[in-house]
Amino acid sequence: MKLYCKVVAILLCLGTLLLLYLFVGNADEPPLKGAGETRWLPVSSGPGGRAHPLFAHFQPVRAAPEEEEGAAAAQIAKREPRLSRNPGKRSPARGKFANARRPGKQKHLKELPSRQWMHLAVVACGNRLEETLIMLKSAVLFSYRKLKFHIFAEDSLKPEFEKKLREWPSSYTKKFEYNVYPIAFSVGNAQEWKKLFKPCAAQRLFLPVILKDVDSLLYVDTDVLFLRPIDDIWSFLKEFNSTQLAAMAPEHEIPKIGWYSRFARHPYYGTTGVNSGVMLMNLTRIRNTQFKNSMIPTGLMWEEMLYPLYQKYKNYITWGDQDLLNIIFYFNPECLYVFPCQWNYRPDHCMYGSNCKGAEEEGISVLHGNRGVYHDDKQPTFKALYEVIRDVSVLLFGIFVFNLIQSSARSYSRALNGLNCSSLRKKGTVCIRSVHKTLCVGLPSHGVCVYEGWLKPSSSMLKQTSNPKAW
């Protein structure tokens, strides 16, 4: 009898231990097989770049530990509801259950909530329709976050803009919104403003007055092309100190060959002046600041300063509104942030030898084809880059880059030593290095690849591409 009781007691203990093992052991369940392998995940369209949005929002990535646990949970979701985790938010008081989600909610991999819009403004008059559309196209191609376009145009161009933008693929029209505004000048003689330098160029001076609901804005000329996400230049806003309210690049890098340092008959910023073709602005600060000036001892608000300033210097300025901006920031240098030359790269940076070190080291971020170089043969490399973005019809961006390289290579072969900017030919990948950085990281076999210093699409990508609809 005693032996029988001992056997029963032992069996009961073993049974209890087995139950404890089954219930308690599941709390520390090991990850499912394959959870740590490289896999395809949808990625958010944010800067910092996991993948460019044109790659169908998929990229091979190594799952983070929290994501690995999420993948395991997703595999057994049908079998047993599980609590999900929200990485990065732990409460010391609640321990490992701090990230628990309410029961009943299923885990989904979804995009991040929409972030603040990036605002881009441009002014188009005369025959600038195509140039403006190509610039907007490059902005969409090279951006992660959503954009709001503020297009200031003559009345005759408004229906043309609306027609052309409606023809763009829906996958891209959902990345931006736009408004077309009439040309308007709030102070002074409108016809006088309109004819200042180039048709309608002075409109940029009135953006803080017209766009009262916009906090920050990037203005660019129509002859600008983005070769890097706008998100990156937009991030300069975070680097402004408490007095800075606008950012521009220098007009030249070397004073002895710069235009302002040799020919200007009016005050200008710094030693070489600044170029206003790419101008990042905190409009709220501009509207709320009193600016020092040479007209009265006290400060003037932006709008009330513009016309008197023009009247005083109109016989001394050559480059119109850009000269007026140089005069303003000559008297208010603490208000200006100067960003590197690769963010406003012009023929001047290579006509007299390469003099933009930032572009040599990091590549051209924003290409500014002033002097009409997109439409003549004086600078074939500039023209080739413009034509490639104009003609791109492939929605897989890697193929676009391949076409970009091919066209650039053709332009290099035409850029003989006697032509200006032949240094771009010698530098090789200066023009597309920023494109490389934007697209190639983390895409070893499914997208754009590095091959002997050049970019080319992988064979798998070529097989997947079949005559997509043209823009």
mmCIF file with all atom_site columns, N, CA and C in Angstrom, residues 115-168:
data_model
loop_
_atom_site.group_PDB
_atom_site.id
_atom_site.type_symbol
_atom_site.label_atom_id
_atom_site.label_alt_id
_atom_site.label_comp_id
_atom_site.label_asym_id
_atom_site.label_entity_id
_atom_site.label_seq_id
_atom_site.pdbx_PDB_ins_code
_atom_site.Cartn_x
_atom_site.Cartn_y
_atom_site.Cartn_z
_atom_site.occupancy
_atom_site.B_iso_or_equiv
_atom_site.pdbx_formal_charge
_atom_site.auth_seq_id
_atom_site.auth_comp_id
_atom_site.auth_asym_id
_atom_site.auth_atom_id
_atom_site.pdbx_PDB_model_num
ATOM 1   N N  . ARG A 1 115 ? 3.277  62.735 -42.943 1.00 0.00 ? 115 ARG A N  1
ATOM 2   C CA . ARG A 1 115 ? 4.033  63.754 -42.247 1.00 0.00 ? 115 ARG A CA 1
ATOM 3   C C  . ARG A 1 115 ? 3.715  65.123 -42.834 1.00 0.00 ? 115 ARG A C  1
ATOM 4   N N  . GLN A 1 116 ? 4.394  66.114 -42.349 1.00 0.00 ? 116 GLN A N  1
ATOM 5   C CA . GLN A 1 116 ? 4.190  67.456 -42.835 1.00 0.00 ? 116 GLN A CA 1
ATOM 6   C C  . GLN A 1 116 ? 4.540  67.544 -44.314 1.00 0.00 ? 116 GLN A C  1
ATOM 7   N N  . TRP A 1 117 ? 3.710  68.280 -45.059 1.00 0.00 ? 117 TRP A N  1
ATOM 8   C CA . TRP A 1 117 ? 3.968  68.462 -46.484 1.00 0.00 ? 117 TRP A CA 1
ATOM 9   C C  . TRP A 1 117 ? 5.216  69.301 -46.691 1.00 0.00 ? 117 TRP A C  1
ATOM 10  N N  . MET A 1 118 ? 5.876  69.085 -47.822 1.00 0.00 ? 118 MET A N  1
ATOM 11  C CA . MET A 1 118 ? 6.956  69.951 -48.266 1.00 0.00 ? 118 MET A CA 1
ATOM 12  C C  . MET A 1 118 ? 6.395  70.844 -49.371 1.00 0.00 ? 118 MET A C  1
ATOM 13  N N  . HIS A 1 119 ? 6.618  72.135 -49.268 1.00 0.00 ? 119 HIS A N  1
ATOM 14  C CA . HIS A 1 119 ? 6.047  73.097 -50.208 1.00 0.00 ? 119 HIS A CA 1
ATOM 15  C C  . HIS A 1 119 ? 7.114  73.545 -51.199 1.00 0.00 ? 119 HIS A C  1
ATOM 16  N N  . LEU A 1 120 ? 6.773  73.470 -52.492 1.00 0.00 ? 120 LEU A N  1
ATOM 17  C CA . LEU A 1 120 ? 7.693  73.846 -53.557 1.00 0.00 ? 120 LEU A CA 1
ATOM 18  C C  . LEU A 1 120 ? 7.017  74.885 -54.443 1.00 0.00 ? 120 LEU A C  1
ATOM 19  N N  . ALA A 1 121 ? 7.665  76.028 -54.655 1.00 0.00 ? 121 ALA A N  1
ATOM 20  C CA . ALA A 1 121 ? 7.106  77.108 -55.469 1.00 0.00 ? 121 ALA A CA 1
ATOM 21  C C  . ALA A 1 121 ? 7.958  77.354 -56.700 1.00 0.00 ? 121 ALA A C  1
ATOM 22  N N  . VAL A 1 122 ? 7.286  77.734 -57.790 1.00 0.00 ? 122 VAL A N  1
ATOM 23  C CA . VAL A 1 122 ? 7.969  78.056 -59.040 1.00 0.00 ? 122 VAL A CA 1
ATOM 24  C C  . VAL A 1 122 ? 7.142  79.113 -59.762 1.00 0.00 ? 122 VAL A C  1
ATOM 25  N N  . VAL A 1 123 ? 7.811  79.931 -60.560 1.00 0.00 ? 123 VAL A N  1
ATOM 26  C CA . VAL A 1 123 ? 7.154  80.980 -61.334 1.00 0.00 ? 123 VAL A CA 1
ATOM 27  C C  . VAL A 1 123 ? 7.435  80.726 -62.807 1.00 0.00 ? 123 VAL A C  1
ATOM 28  N N  . ALA A 1 124 ? 6.372  80.643 -63.626 1.00 0.00 ? 124 ALA A N  1
ATOM 29  C CA . ALA A 1 124 ? 6.531  80.316 -65.041 1.00 0.00 ? 124 ALA A CA 1
ATOM 30  C C  . ALA A 1 124 ? 5.783  81.324 -65.905 1.00 0.00 ? 124 ALA A C  1
ATOM 31  N N  . CYS A 1 125 ? 6.492  81.945 -66.809 1.00 0.00 ? 125 CYS A N  1
ATOM 32  C CA . CYS A 1 125 ? 5.895  82.849 -67.779 1.00 0.00 ? 125 CYS A CA 1
ATOM 33  C C  . CYS A 1 125 ? 6.525  82.589 -69.146 1.00 0.00 ? 125 CYS A C  1
ATOM 34  N N  . GLY A 1 126 ? 5.844  83.023 -70.189 1.00 0.00 ? 126 GLY A N  1
ATOM 35  C CA . GLY A 1 126 ? 6.403  82.870 -71.530 1.00 0.00 ? 126 GLY A CA 1
ATOM 36  C C  . GLY A 1 126 ? 6.480  81.409 -71.950 1.00 0.00 ? 126 GLY A C  1
ATOM 37  N N  . ASN A 1 127 ? 7.661  81.005 -72.419 1.00 0.00 ? 127 ASN A N  1
ATOM 38  C CA . ASN A 1 127 ? 7.830  79.647 -72.962 1.00 0.00 ? 127 ASN A CA 1
ATOM 39  C C  . ASN A 1 127 ? 8.435  78.676 -71.938 1.00 0.00 ? 127 ASN A C  1
ATOM 40  N N  . ARG A 1 128 ? 8.123  78.871 -70.680 1.00 0.00 ? 128 ARG A N  1
ATOM 41  C CA . ARG A 1 128 ? 8.737  78.067 -69.618 1.00 0.00 ? 128 ARG A CA 1
ATOM 42  C C  . ARG A 1 128 ? 7.891  76.874 -69.183 1.00 0.00 ? 128 ARG A C  1
ATOM 43  N N  . LEU A 1 129 ? 6.853  76.537 -69.932 1.00 0.00 ? 129 LEU A N  1
ATOM 44  C CA . LEU A 1 129 ? 5.964  75.438 -69.534 1.00 0.00 ? 129 LEU A CA 1
ATOM 45  C C  . LEU A 1 129 ? 6.717  74.122 -69.428 1.00 0.00 ? 129 LEU A C  1
ATOM 46  N N  . GLU A 1 130 ? 7.426  73.728 -70.501 1.00 0.00 ? 130 GLU A N  1
ATOM 47  C CA . GLU A 1 130 ? 8.112  72.432 -70.491 1.00 0.00 ? 130 GLU A CA 1
ATOM 48  C C  . GLU A 1 130 ? 9.173  72.366 -69.398 1.00 0.00 ? 130 GLU A C  1
ATOM 49  N N  . GLU A 1 131 ? 9.987  73.413 -69.298 1.00 0.00 ? 131 GLU A N  1
ATOM 50  C CA . GLU A 1 131 ? 11.030 73.441 -68.275 1.00 0.00 ? 131 GLU A CA 1
ATOM 51  C C  . GLU A 1 131 ? 10.440 73.239 -66.881 1.00 0.00 ? 131 GLU A C  1
ATOM 52  N N  . THR A 1 132 ? 9.323  73.910 -66.620 1.00 0.00 ? 132 THR A N  1
ATOM 53  C CA . THR A 1 132 ? 8.701  73.815 -65.299 1.00 0.00 ? 132 THR A CA 1
ATOM 54  C C  . THR A 1 132 ? 8.202  72.406 -65.040 1.00 0.00 ? 132 THR A C  1
ATOM 55  N N  . LEU A 1 133 ? 7.585  71.792 -66.023 1.00 0.00 ? 133 LEU A N  1
ATOM 56  C CA . LEU A 1 133 ? 7.070  70.424 -65.852 1.00 0.00 ? 133 LEU A CA 1
ATOM 57  C C  . LEU A 1 133 ? 8.204  69.433 -65.618 1.00 0.00 ? 133 LEU A C  1
ATOM 58  N N  . ILE A 1 134 ? 9.336  69.606 -66.306 1.00 0.00 ? 134 ILE A N  1
ATOM 59  C CA . ILE A 1 134 ? 10.473 68.708 -66.113 1.00 0.00 ? 134 ILE A CA 1
ATOM 60  C C  . ILE A 1 134 ? 11.036 68.882 -64.703 1.00 0.00 ? 134 ILE A C  1
ATOM 61  N N  . MET A 1 135 ? 11.073 70.124 -64.234 1.00 0.00 ? 135 MET A N  1
ATOM 62  C CA . MET A 1 135 ? 11.537 70.364 -62.865 1.00 0.00 ? 135 MET A CA 1
ATOM 63  C C  . MET A 1 135 ? 10.618 69.686 -61.855 1.00 0.00 ? 135 MET A C  1
ATOM 64  N N  . LEU A 1 136 ? 9.296  69.837 -62.031 1.00 0.00 ? 136 LEU A N  1
ATOM 65  C CA . LEU A 1 136 ? 8.343  69.196 -61.120 1.00 0.00 ? 136 LEU A CA 1
ATOM 66  C C  . LEU A 1 136 ? 8.460  67.678 -61.199 1.00 0.00 ? 136 LEU A C  1
ATOM 67  N N  . LYS A 1 137 ? 8.702  67.182 -62.373 1.00 0.00 ? 137 LYS A N  1
ATOM 68  C CA . LYS A 1 137 ? 8.861  65.735 -62.556 1.00 0.00 ? 137 LYS A CA 1
ATOM 69  C C  . LYS A 1 137 ? 10.057 65.218 -61.767 1.00 0.00 ? 137 LYS A C  1
ATOM 70  N N  . SER A 1 138 ? 11.169 65.945 -61.846 1.00 0.00 ? 138 SER A N  1
ATOM 71  C CA . SER A 1 138 ? 12.351 65.514 -61.090 1.00 0.00 ? 138 SER A CA 1
ATOM 72  C C  . SER A 1 138 ? 12.083 65.589 -59.584 1.00 0.00 ? 138 SER A C  1
ATOM 73  N N  . ALA A 1 139 ? 11.278 66.564 -59.164 1.00 0.00 ? 139 ALA A N  1
ATOM 74  C CA . ALA A 1 139 ? 10.951 66.680 -57.744 1.00 0.00 ? 139 ALA A CA 1
ATOM 75  C C  . ALA A 1 139 ? 10.171 65.471 -57.263 1.00 0.00 ? 139 ALA A C  1
ATOM 76  N N  . VAL A 1 140 ? 9.230  64.994 -58.071 1.00 0.00 ? 140 VAL A N  1
ATOM 77  C CA . VAL A 1 140 ? 8.444  63.817 -57.699 1.00 0.00 ? 140 VAL A CA 1
ATOM 78  C C  . VAL A 1 140 ? 9.309  62.564 -57.714 1.00 0.00 ? 140 VAL A C  1
ATOM 79  N N  . LEU A 1 141 ? 10.152 62.436 -58.744 1.00 0.00 ? 141 LEU A N  1
ATOM 80  C CA . LEU A 1 141 ? 11.009 61.255 -58.856 1.00 0.00 ? 141 LEU A CA 1
ATOM 81  C C  . LEU A 1 141 ? 11.950 61.128 -57.664 1.00 0.00 ? 141 LEU A C  1
ATOM 82  N N  . PHE A 1 142 ? 12.449 62.261 -57.170 1.00 0.00 ? 142 PHE A N  1
ATOM 83  C CA . PHE A 1 142 ? 13.489 62.233 -56.149 1.00 0.00 ? 142 PHE A CA 1
ATOM 84  C C  . PHE A 1 142 ? 12.980 62.689 -54.781 1.00 0.00 ? 142 PHE A C  1
ATOM 85  N N  . SER A 1 143 ? 11.770 62.341 -54.427 1.00 0.00 ? 143 SER A N  1
ATOM 86  C CA . SER A 1 143 ? 11.257 62.749 -53.119 1.00 0.00 ? 143 SER A CA 1
ATOM 87  C C  . SER A 1 143 ? 10.552 61.589 -52.440 1.00 0.00 ? 143 SER A C  1
ATOM 88  N N  . TYR A 1 144 ? 10.580 61.620 -51.119 1.00 0.00 ? 144 TYR A N  1
ATOM 89  C CA . TYR A 1 144 ? 9.924  60.603 -50.323 1.00 0.00 ? 144 TYR A CA 1
ATOM 90  C C  . TYR A 1 144 ? 8.587  61.112 -49.777 1.00 0.00 ? 144 TYR A C  1
ATOM 91  N N  . ARG A 1 145 ? 8.640  62.240 -49.099 1.00 0.00 ? 145 ARG A N  1
ATOM 92  C CA . ARG A 1 145 ? 7.429  62.790 -48.514 1.00 0.00 ? 145 ARG A CA 1
ATOM 93  C C  . ARG A 1 145 ? 6.586  63.490 -49.575 1.00 0.00 ? 145 ARG A C  1
ATOM 94  N N  . LYS A 1 146 ? 5.322  63.734 -49.233 1.00 0.00 ? 146 LYS A N  1
ATOM 95  C CA . LYS A 1 146 ? 4.407  64.357 -50.178 1.00 0.00 ? 146 LYS A CA 1
ATOM 96  C C  . LYS A 1 146 ? 4.749  65.839 -50.372 1.00 0.00 ? 146 LYS A C  1
ATOM 97  N N  . LEU A 1 147 ? 4.391  66.312 -51.570 1.00 0.00 ? 147 LEU A N  1
ATOM 98  C CA . LEU A 1 147 ? 4.733  67.666 -51.976 1.00 0.00 ? 147 LEU A CA 1
ATOM 99  C C  . LEU A 1 147 ? 3.474  68.478 -52.271 1.00 0.00 ? 147 LEU A C  1
ATOM 100 N N  . LYS A 1 148 ? 3.576  69.763 -52.020 1.00 0.00 ? 148 LYS A N  1
ATOM 101 C CA . LYS A 1 148 ? 2.553  70.702 -52.474 1.00 0.00 ? 148 LYS A CA 1
ATOM 102 C C  . LYS A 1 148 ? 3.224  71.707 -53.399 1.00 0.00 ? 148 LYS A C  1
ATOM 103 N N  . PHE A 1 149 ? 2.772  71.719 -54.652 1.00 0.00 ? 149 PHE A N  1
ATOM 104 C CA . PHE A 1 149 ? 3.339  72.622 -55.639 1.00 0.00 ? 149 PHE A CA 1
ATOM 105 C C  . PHE A 1 149 ? 2.535  73.926 -55.650 1.00 0.00 ? 149 PHE A C  1
ATOM 106 N N  . HIS A 1 150 ? 3.252  75.041 -55.618 1.00 0.00 ? 150 HIS A N  1
ATOM 107 C CA . HIS A 1 150 ? 2.638  76.359 -55.749 1.00 0.00 ? 150 HIS A CA 1
ATOM 108 C C  . HIS A 1 150 ? 3.180  76.955 -57.042 1.00 0.00 ? 150 HIS A C  1
ATOM 109 N N  . ILE A 1 151 ? 2.360  76.898 -58.104 1.00 0.00 ? 151 ILE A N  1
ATOM 110 C CA . ILE A 1 151 ? 2.790  77.295 -59.438 1.00 0.00 ? 151 ILE A CA 1
ATOM 111 C C  . ILE A 1 151 ? 2.191  78.662 -59.760 1.00 0.00 ? 151 ILE A C  1
ATOM 112 N N  . PHE A 1 152 ? 3.052  79.646 -59.947 1.00 0.00 ? 152 PHE A N  1
ATOM 113 C CA . PHE A 1 152 ? 2.621  80.985 -60.337 1.00 0.00 ? 152 PHE A CA 1
ATOM 114 C C  . PHE A 1 152 ? 2.852  81.119 -61.837 1.00 0.00 ? 152 PHE A C  1
ATOM 115 N N  . ALA A 1 153 ? 1.765  81.376 -62.584 1.00 0.00 ? 153 ALA A N  1
ATOM 116 C CA . ALA A 1 153 ? 1.873  81.361 -64.039 1.00 0.00 ? 153 ALA A CA 1
ATOM 117 C C  . ALA A 1 153 ? 0.926  82.371 -64.668 1.00 0.00 ? 153 ALA A C  1
ATOM 118 N N  . GLU A 1 154 ? 1.238  82.743 -65.898 1.00 0.00 ? 154 GLU A N  1
ATOM 119 C CA . GLU A 1 154 ? 0.348  83.591 -66.672 1.00 0.00 ? 154 GLU A CA 1
ATOM 120 C C  . GLU A 1 154 ? -0.961 82.859 -66.919 1.00 0.00 ? 154 GLU A C  1
ATOM 121 N N  . ASP A 1 155 ? -2.015 83.615 -67.131 1.00 0.00 ? 155 ASP A N  1
ATOM 122 C CA . ASP A 1 155 ? -3.343 83.017 -67.295 1.00 0.00 ? 155 ASP A CA 1
ATOM 123 C C  . ASP A 1 155 ? -3.377 82.008 -68.434 1.00 0.00 ? 155 ASP A C  1
ATOM 124 N N  . SER A 1 156 ? -2.644 82.272 -69.505 1.00 0.00 ? 156 SER A N  1
ATOM 125 C CA . SER A 1 156 ? -2.658 81.370 -70.663 1.00 0.00 ? 156 SER A CA 1
ATOM 126 C C  . SER A 1 156 ? -2.018 80.020 -70.368 1.00 0.00 ? 156 SER A C  1
ATOM 127 N N  . LEU A 1 157 ? -1.160 79.968 -69.355 1.00 0.00 ? 157 LEU A N  1
ATOM 128 C CA . LEU A 1 157 ? -0.470 78.713 -69.041 1.00 0.00 ? 157 LEU A CA 1
ATOM 129 C C  . LEU A 1 157 ? -1.237 77.838 -68.046 1.00 0.00 ? 157 LEU A C  1
ATOM 130 N N  . LYS A 1 158 ? -2.175 78.404 -67.324 1.00 0.00 ? 158 LYS A N  1
ATOM 131 C CA . LYS A 1 158 ? -2.874 77.642 -66.287 1.00 0.00 ? 158 LYS A CA 1
ATOM 132 C C  . LYS A 1 158 ? -3.540 76.386 -66.840 1.00 0.00 ? 158 LYS A C  1
ATOM 133 N N  . PRO A 1 159 ? -4.365 76.451 -67.923 1.00 0.00 ? 159 PRO A N  1
ATOM 134 C CA . PRO A 1 159 ? -4.979 75.214 -68.444 1.00 0.00 ? 159 PRO A CA 1
ATOM 135 C C  . PRO A 1 159 ? -3.950 74.212 -68.946 1.00 0.00 ? 159 PRO A C  1
ATOM 136 N N  . GLU A 1 160 ? -2.816 74.709 -69.440 1.00 0.00 ? 160 GLU A N  1
ATOM 137 C CA . GLU A 1 160 ? -1.779 73.798 -69.926 1.00 0.00 ? 160 GLU A CA 1
ATOM 138 C C  . GLU A 1 160 ? -1.158 73.020 -68.768 1.00 0.00 ? 160 GLU A C  1
ATOM 139 N N  . PHE A 1 161 ? -0.890 73.688 -67.664 1.00 0.00 ? 161 PHE A N  1
ATOM 140 C CA . PHE A 1 161 ? -0.360 72.991 -66.491 1.00 0.00 ? 161 PHE A CA 1
ATOM 141 C C  . PHE A 1 161 ? -1.355 71.938 -65.997 1.00 0.00 ? 161 PHE A C  1
ATOM 142 N N  . GLU A 1 162 ? -2.595 72.311 -65.894 1.00 0.00 ? 162 GLU A N  1
ATOM 143 C CA . GLU A 1 162 ? -3.603 71.376 -65.388 1.00 0.00 ? 162 GLU A CA 1
ATOM 144 C C  . GLU A 1 162 ? -3.750 70.169 -66.305 1.00 0.00 ? 162 GLU A C  1
ATOM 145 N N  . LYS A 1 163 ? -3.721 70.399 -67.595 1.00 0.00 ? 163 LYS A N  1
ATOM 146 C CA . LYS A 1 163 ? -3.832 69.296 -68.553 1.00 0.00 ? 163 LYS A CA 1
ATOM 147 C C  . LYS A 1 163 ? -2.650 68.346 -68.441 1.00 0.00 ? 163 LYS A C  1
ATOM 148 N N  . LYS A 1 164 ? -1.436 68.897 -68.432 1.00 0.00 ? 164 LYS A N  1
ATOM 149 C CA . LYS A 1 164 ? -0.230 68.061 -68.396 1.00 0.00 ? 164 LYS A CA 1
ATOM 150 C C  . LYS A 1 164 ? -0.121 67.288 -67.077 1.00 0.00 ? 164 LYS A C  1
ATOM 151 N N  . LEU A 1 165 ? -0.414 67.930 -65.963 1.00 0.00 ? 165 LEU A N  1
ATOM 152 C CA . LEU A 1 165 ? -0.298 67.248 -64.669 1.00 0.00 ? 165 LEU A CA 1
ATOM 153 C C  . LEU A 1 165 ? -1.331 66.139 -64.529 1.00 0.00 ? 165 LEU A C  1
ATOM 154 N N  . ARG A 1 166 ? -2.496 66.294 -65.158 1.00 0.00 ? 166 ARG A N  1
ATOM 155 C CA . ARG A 1 166 ? -3.504 65.228 -65.120 1.00 0.00 ? 166 ARG A CA 1
ATOM 156 C C  . ARG A 1 166 ? -3.062 64.003 -65.907 1.00 0.00 ? 166 ARG A C  1
ATOM 157 N N  . GLU A 1 167 ? -2.158 64.177 -66.846 1.00 0.00 ? 167 GLU A N  1
ATOM 158 C CA . GLU A 1 167 ? -1.695 63.057 -67.675 1.00 0.00 ? 167 GLU A CA 1
ATOM 159 C C  . GLU A 1 167 ? -0.650 62.208 -66.975 1.00 0.00 ? 167 GLU A C  1
ATOM 160 N N  . TRP A 1 168 ? -0.132 62.673 -65.859 1.00 0.00 ? 168 TRP A N  1
ATOM 161 C CA . TRP A 1 168 ? 0.872  61.892 -65.145 1.00 0.00 ? 168 TRP A CA 1
ATOM 162 C C  . TRP A 1 168 ? 0.242  60.642 -64.542 1.00 0.00 ? 168 TRP A C  1
#
